[in-house]
Amino acid sequence: MSLAIQHLCNGLIRRSIELRALYRHAATQVSEPGLRTVLDEEAQSLSLVIAELQEQIRSHEGIPATRRRMFGAVRHRFDALMPRSDDAWIRLLARHEQSLLRSFERVIARAEVVDKDMKAELHRQLPRLHSIDLDMHSLAKAVGLGH
């Protein structure tokens, strides 16, 4: 695995770790118990994505990311301080989920030329990410937010 692909994949891992932390925090803040359950499940799905990407990097003798970016930690603290309604949490998570999905798609396009194994691993993660995105889209639609 090239250092460039490792760097790109570690960026995806870090963004996924940040989003998982945001899902976990949102799950403690929302008032609807069913929404809490959904958000916890989405965080668990992201944990699987993170673990599988980390393992793929290790299998190629690389060093996987294990924590979020410094900027992500600062943003998480800011997000944690802002009081939000359930609708606002859904909006925020849906926006971040879309951004993560687009990032995966961009890295897949770049990995295609350089690293076929990593491209295959990233492709394996897409259905899980699409499922999370679909859940957030459905929640946003249910509360009249569009998406």
PDB file of C-alpha atoms in Angstrom:
ATOM      1  CA  MET A   1       0.000   0.000   0.000  1.00  0.00           C
ATOM      2  CA  SER A   2       1.424   3.336  -0.983  1.00  0.00           C
ATOM      3  CA  LEU A   3       1.830   6.047   1.616  1.00  0.00           C
ATOM      4  CA  ALA A   4      -0.566   8.228  -0.380  1.00  0.00           C
ATOM      5  CA  ILE A   5      -3.357   5.635  -0.192  1.00  0.00           C
ATOM      6  CA  GLN A   6      -2.595   4.965   3.477  1.00  0.00           C
ATOM      7  CA  HIS A   7      -2.870   8.702   4.133  1.00  0.00           C
ATOM      8  CA  LEU A   8      -6.206   8.919   2.285  1.00  0.00           C
ATOM      9  CA  CYS A   9      -7.585   5.878   4.098  1.00  0.00           C
ATOM     10  CA  ASN A  10      -6.425   7.199   7.462  1.00  0.00           C
ATOM     11  CA  GLY A  11      -8.280  10.400   6.641  1.00  0.00           C
ATOM     12  CA  LEU A  12     -11.445   8.339   6.112  1.00  0.00           C
ATOM     13  CA  ILE A  13     -10.854   6.524   9.385  1.00  0.00           C
ATOM     14  CA  ARG A  14     -10.431   9.801  11.255  1.00  0.00           C
ATOM     15  CA  ARG A  15     -13.567  11.290   9.712  1.00  0.00           C
ATOM     16  CA  SER A  16     -15.462   8.106  10.563  1.00  0.00           C
ATOM     17  CA  ILE A  17     -14.211   8.263  14.157  1.00  0.00           C
ATOM     18  CA  GLU A  18     -15.377  11.884  14.369  1.00  0.00           C
ATOM     19  CA  LEU A  19     -18.797  11.044  12.991  1.00  0.00           C
ATOM     20  CA  ARG A  20     -19.131   8.031  15.303  1.00  0.00           C
ATOM     21  CA  ALA A  21     -18.376  10.306  18.277  1.00  0.00           C
ATOM     22  CA  LEU A  22     -21.004  12.746  17.044  1.00  0.00           C
ATOM     23  CA  TYR A  23     -23.585   9.942  16.690  1.00  0.00           C
ATOM     24  CA  ARG A  24     -22.792   8.737  20.207  1.00  0.00           C
ATOM     25  CA  HIS A  25     -23.081  12.227  21.632  1.00  0.00           C
ATOM     26  CA  ALA A  26     -26.314  12.911  19.758  1.00  0.00           C
ATOM     27  CA  ALA A  27     -27.734   9.641  21.092  1.00  0.00           C
ATOM     28  CA  THR A  28     -27.263  10.962  24.633  1.00  0.00           C
ATOM     29  CA  GLN A  29     -28.861  14.312  23.763  1.00  0.00           C
ATOM     30  CA  VAL A  30     -31.992  13.483  21.775  1.00  0.00           C
ATOM     31  CA  SER A  31     -35.277  13.156  23.599  1.00  0.00           C
ATOM     32  CA  GLU A  32     -36.904  10.445  21.465  1.00  0.00           C
ATOM     33  CA  PRO A  33     -35.931   6.940  22.752  1.00  0.00           C
ATOM     34  CA  GLY A  34     -36.365   5.367  19.301  1.00  0.00           C
ATOM     35  CA  LEU A  35     -34.050   7.960  17.795  1.00  0.00           C
ATOM     36  CA  ARG A  36     -31.479   7.209  20.496  1.00  0.00           C
ATOM     37  CA  THR A  37     -31.551   3.560  19.459  1.00  0.00           C
ATOM     38  CA  VAL A  38     -31.136   4.405  15.770  1.00  0.00           C
ATOM     39  CA  LEU A  39     -28.220   6.733  16.479  1.00  0.00           C
ATOM     40  CA  ASP A  40     -26.503   4.103  18.645  1.00  0.00           C
ATOM     41  CA  GLU A  41     -26.917   1.565  15.833  1.00  0.00           C
ATOM     42  CA  GLU A  42     -25.407   3.996  13.322  1.00  0.00           C
ATOM     43  CA  ALA A  43     -22.435   4.525  15.651  1.00  0.00           C
ATOM     44  CA  GLN A  44     -21.992   0.737  15.834  1.00  0.00           C
ATOM     45  CA  SER A  45     -22.080   0.499  12.038  1.00  0.00           C
ATOM     46  CA  LEU A  46     -19.377   3.150  11.809  1.00  0.00           C
ATOM     47  CA  SER A  47     -17.336   1.189  14.365  1.00  0.00           C
ATOM     48  CA  LEU A  48     -17.384  -1.767  11.985  1.00  0.00           C
ATOM     49  CA  VAL A  49     -16.290   0.408   9.065  1.00  0.00           C
ATOM     50  CA  ILE A  50     -13.451   1.846  11.168  1.00  0.00           C
ATOM     51  CA  ALA A  51     -12.269  -1.554  12.425  1.00  0.00           C
ATOM     52  CA  GLU A  52     -12.281  -3.099   8.948  1.00  0.00           C
ATOM     53  CA  LEU A  53     -10.366  -0.200   7.404  1.00  0.00           C
ATOM     54  CA  GLN A  54      -7.839  -0.270  10.222  1.00  0.00           C
ATOM     55  CA  GLU A  55      -7.358  -4.011   9.738  1.00  0.00           C
ATOM     56  CA  GLN A  56      -6.903  -3.567   5.985  1.00  0.00           C
ATOM     57  CA  ILE A  57      -4.151  -1.011   6.581  1.00  0.00           C
ATOM     58  CA  ARG A  58      -2.463  -3.285   9.153  1.00  0.00           C
ATOM     59  CA  SER A  59      -2.596  -6.197   6.714  1.00  0.00           C
ATOM     60  CA  HIS A  60      -0.505  -4.104   4.325  1.00  0.00           C
ATOM     61  CA  GLU A  61       2.062  -3.311   7.021  1.00  0.00           C
ATOM     62  CA  GLY A  62       0.668   0.188   7.462  1.00  0.00           C
ATOM     63  CA  ILE A  63      -0.179   2.141  10.594  1.00  0.00           C
ATOM     64  CA  PRO A  64      -3.891   2.936  10.823  1.00  0.00           C
ATOM     65  CA  ALA A  65      -5.346   6.030  12.427  1.00  0.00           C
ATOM     66  CA  THR A  66      -6.906   5.422  15.838  1.00  0.00           C
ATOM     67  CA  ARG A  67      -8.283   8.825  16.746  1.00  0.00           C
ATOM     68  CA  ARG A  68      -9.869  11.832  15.160  1.00  0.00           C
ATOM     69  CA  ARG A  69      -8.156  14.915  13.818  1.00  0.00           C
ATOM     70  CA  MET A  70      -7.410  17.764  16.191  1.00  0.00           C
ATOM     71  CA  PHE A  71      -9.842  19.939  14.248  1.00  0.00           C
ATOM     72  CA  GLY A  72     -12.464  17.213  14.607  1.00  0.00           C
ATOM     73  CA  ALA A  73     -12.008  17.131  18.373  1.00  0.00           C
ATOM     74  CA  VAL A  74     -12.449  20.896  18.580  1.00  0.00           C
ATOM     75  CA  ARG A  75     -15.537  20.757  16.356  1.00  0.00           C
ATOM     76  CA  HIS A  76     -16.968  17.927  18.489  1.00  0.00           C
ATOM     77  CA  ARG A  77     -16.550  20.019  21.637  1.00  0.00           C
ATOM     78  CA  PHE A  78     -18.282  22.927  19.918  1.00  0.00           C
ATOM     79  CA  ASP A  79     -21.117  20.677  18.710  1.00  0.00           C
ATOM     80  CA  ALA A  80     -21.459  19.235  22.213  1.00  0.00           C
ATOM     81  CA  LEU A  81     -21.924  22.695  23.721  1.00  0.00           C
ATOM     82  CA  MET A  82     -24.709  23.713  21.352  1.00  0.00           C
ATOM     83  CA  PRO A  83     -28.171  22.772  22.604  1.00  0.00           C
ATOM     84  CA  ARG A  84     -30.083  21.100  19.772  1.00  0.00           C
ATOM     85  CA  SER A  85     -33.521  19.740  19.160  1.00  0.00           C
ATOM     86  CA  ASP A  86     -33.908  16.212  17.811  1.00  0.00           C
ATOM     87  CA  ASP A  87     -34.571  17.723  14.374  1.00  0.00           C
ATOM     88  CA  ALA A  88     -31.366  19.752  14.540  1.00  0.00           C
ATOM     89  CA  TRP A  89     -29.364  16.652  15.475  1.00  0.00           C
ATOM     90  CA  ILE A  90     -30.828  14.792  12.517  1.00  0.00           C
ATOM     91  CA  ARG A  91     -29.942  17.688  10.199  1.00  0.00           C
ATOM     92  CA  LEU A  92     -26.378  17.876  11.517  1.00  0.00           C
ATOM     93  CA  LEU A  93     -25.797  14.120  11.343  1.00  0.00           C
ATOM     94  CA  ALA A  94     -27.333  13.837   7.876  1.00  0.00           C
ATOM     95  CA  ARG A  95     -25.019  16.582   6.594  1.00  0.00           C
ATOM     96  CA  HIS A  96     -21.934  14.932   8.106  1.00  0.00           C
ATOM     97  CA  GLU A  97     -22.995  11.505   6.837  1.00  0.00           C
ATOM     98  CA  GLN A  98     -23.355  12.838   3.279  1.00  0.00           C
ATOM     99  CA  SER A  99     -19.919  14.404   3.539  1.00  0.00           C
ATOM    100  CA  LEU A 100     -18.342  11.142   4.729  1.00  0.00           C
ATOM    101  CA  LEU A 101     -20.003   9.174   1.947  1.00  0.00           C
ATOM    102  CA  ARG A 102     -18.714  11.649  -0.676  1.00  0.00           C
ATOM    103  CA  SER A 103     -15.226  11.389   0.834  1.00  0.00           C
ATOM    104  CA  PHE A 104     -15.293   7.605   0.515  1.00  0.00           C
ATOM    105  CA  GLU A 105     -16.391   7.901  -3.106  1.00  0.00           C
ATOM    106  CA  ARG A 106     -13.559  10.359  -3.873  1.00  0.00           C
ATOM    107  CA  VAL A 107     -10.946   8.095  -2.272  1.00  0.00           C
ATOM    108  CA  ILE A 108     -12.295   5.097  -4.189  1.00  0.00           C
ATOM    109  CA  ALA A 109     -11.862   7.027  -7.429  1.00  0.00           C
ATOM    110  CA  ARG A 110      -8.262   7.859  -6.505  1.00  0.00           C
ATOM    111  CA  ALA A 111      -7.445   4.357  -5.206  1.00  0.00           C
ATOM    112  CA  GLU A 112      -8.635   2.787  -8.451  1.00  0.00           C
ATOM    113  CA  VAL A 113      -5.456   3.809 -10.201  1.00  0.00           C
ATOM    114  CA  VAL A 114      -3.055   2.965  -7.395  1.00  0.00           C
ATOM    115  CA  ASP A 115      -4.279   0.208  -5.084  1.00  0.00           C
ATOM    116  CA  LYS A 116      -6.826  -2.410  -6.181  1.00  0.00           C
ATOM    117  CA  ASP A 117      -6.958  -4.133  -2.748  1.00  0.00           C
ATOM    118  CA  MET A 118      -7.811  -0.934  -0.931  1.00  0.00           C
ATOM    119  CA  LYS A 119     -10.330  -0.006  -3.587  1.00  0.00           C
ATOM    120  CA  ALA A 120     -12.054  -3.364  -3.021  1.00  0.00           C
ATOM    121  CA  GLU A 121     -12.086  -2.811   0.763  1.00  0.00           C
ATOM    122  CA  LEU A 122     -13.553   0.663   0.376  1.00  0.00           C
ATOM    123  CA  HIS A 123     -16.192  -0.704  -1.984  1.00  0.00           C
ATOM    124  CA  ARG A 124     -17.136  -3.286   0.659  1.00  0.00           C
ATOM    125  CA  GLN A 125     -17.834  -0.429   3.079  1.00  0.00           C
ATOM    126  CA  LEU A 126     -20.086   1.517   0.709  1.00  0.00           C
ATOM    127  CA  PRO A 127     -23.284  -0.518   1.351  1.00  0.00           C
ATOM    128  CA  ARG A 128     -22.930   0.092   5.088  1.00  0.00           C
ATOM    129  CA  LEU A 129     -22.385   3.812   4.529  1.00  0.00           C
ATOM    130  CA  HIS A 130     -25.262   3.989   2.064  1.00  0.00           C
ATOM    131  CA  SER A 131     -27.480   2.279   4.629  1.00  0.00           C
ATOM    132  CA  ILE A 132     -26.575   4.839   7.299  1.00  0.00           C
ATOM    133  CA  ASP A 133     -27.147   7.644   4.791  1.00  0.00           C
ATOM    134  CA  LEU A 134     -30.519   6.184   3.819  1.00  0.00           C
ATOM    135  CA  ASP A 135     -31.517   5.988   7.495  1.00  0.00           C
ATOM    136  CA  MET A 136     -30.571   9.621   8.018  1.00  0.00           C
ATOM    137  CA  HIS A 137     -32.369  10.618   4.816  1.00  0.00           C
ATOM    138  CA  SER A 138     -35.501   8.820   6.036  1.00  0.00           C
ATOM    139  CA  LEU A 139     -35.297  10.468   9.443  1.00  0.00           C
ATOM    140  CA  ALA A 140     -34.808  13.887   7.889  1.00  0.00           C
ATOM    141  CA  LYS A 141     -37.762  13.310   5.604  1.00  0.00           C
ATOM    142  CA  ALA A 142     -39.915  12.093   8.508  1.00  0.00           C
ATOM    143  CA  VAL A 143     -39.380  15.311  10.410  1.00  0.00           C
ATOM    144  CA  GLY A 144     -39.915  17.428   7.298  1.00  0.00           C
ATOM    145  CA  LEU A 145     -36.322  18.482   6.769  1.00  0.00           C
ATOM    146  CA  GLY A 146     -35.789  17.150   3.297  1.00  0.00           C
ATOM    147  CA  HIS A 147     -32.204  16.040   2.639  1.00  0.00           C
TER     148      HIS A 147
END
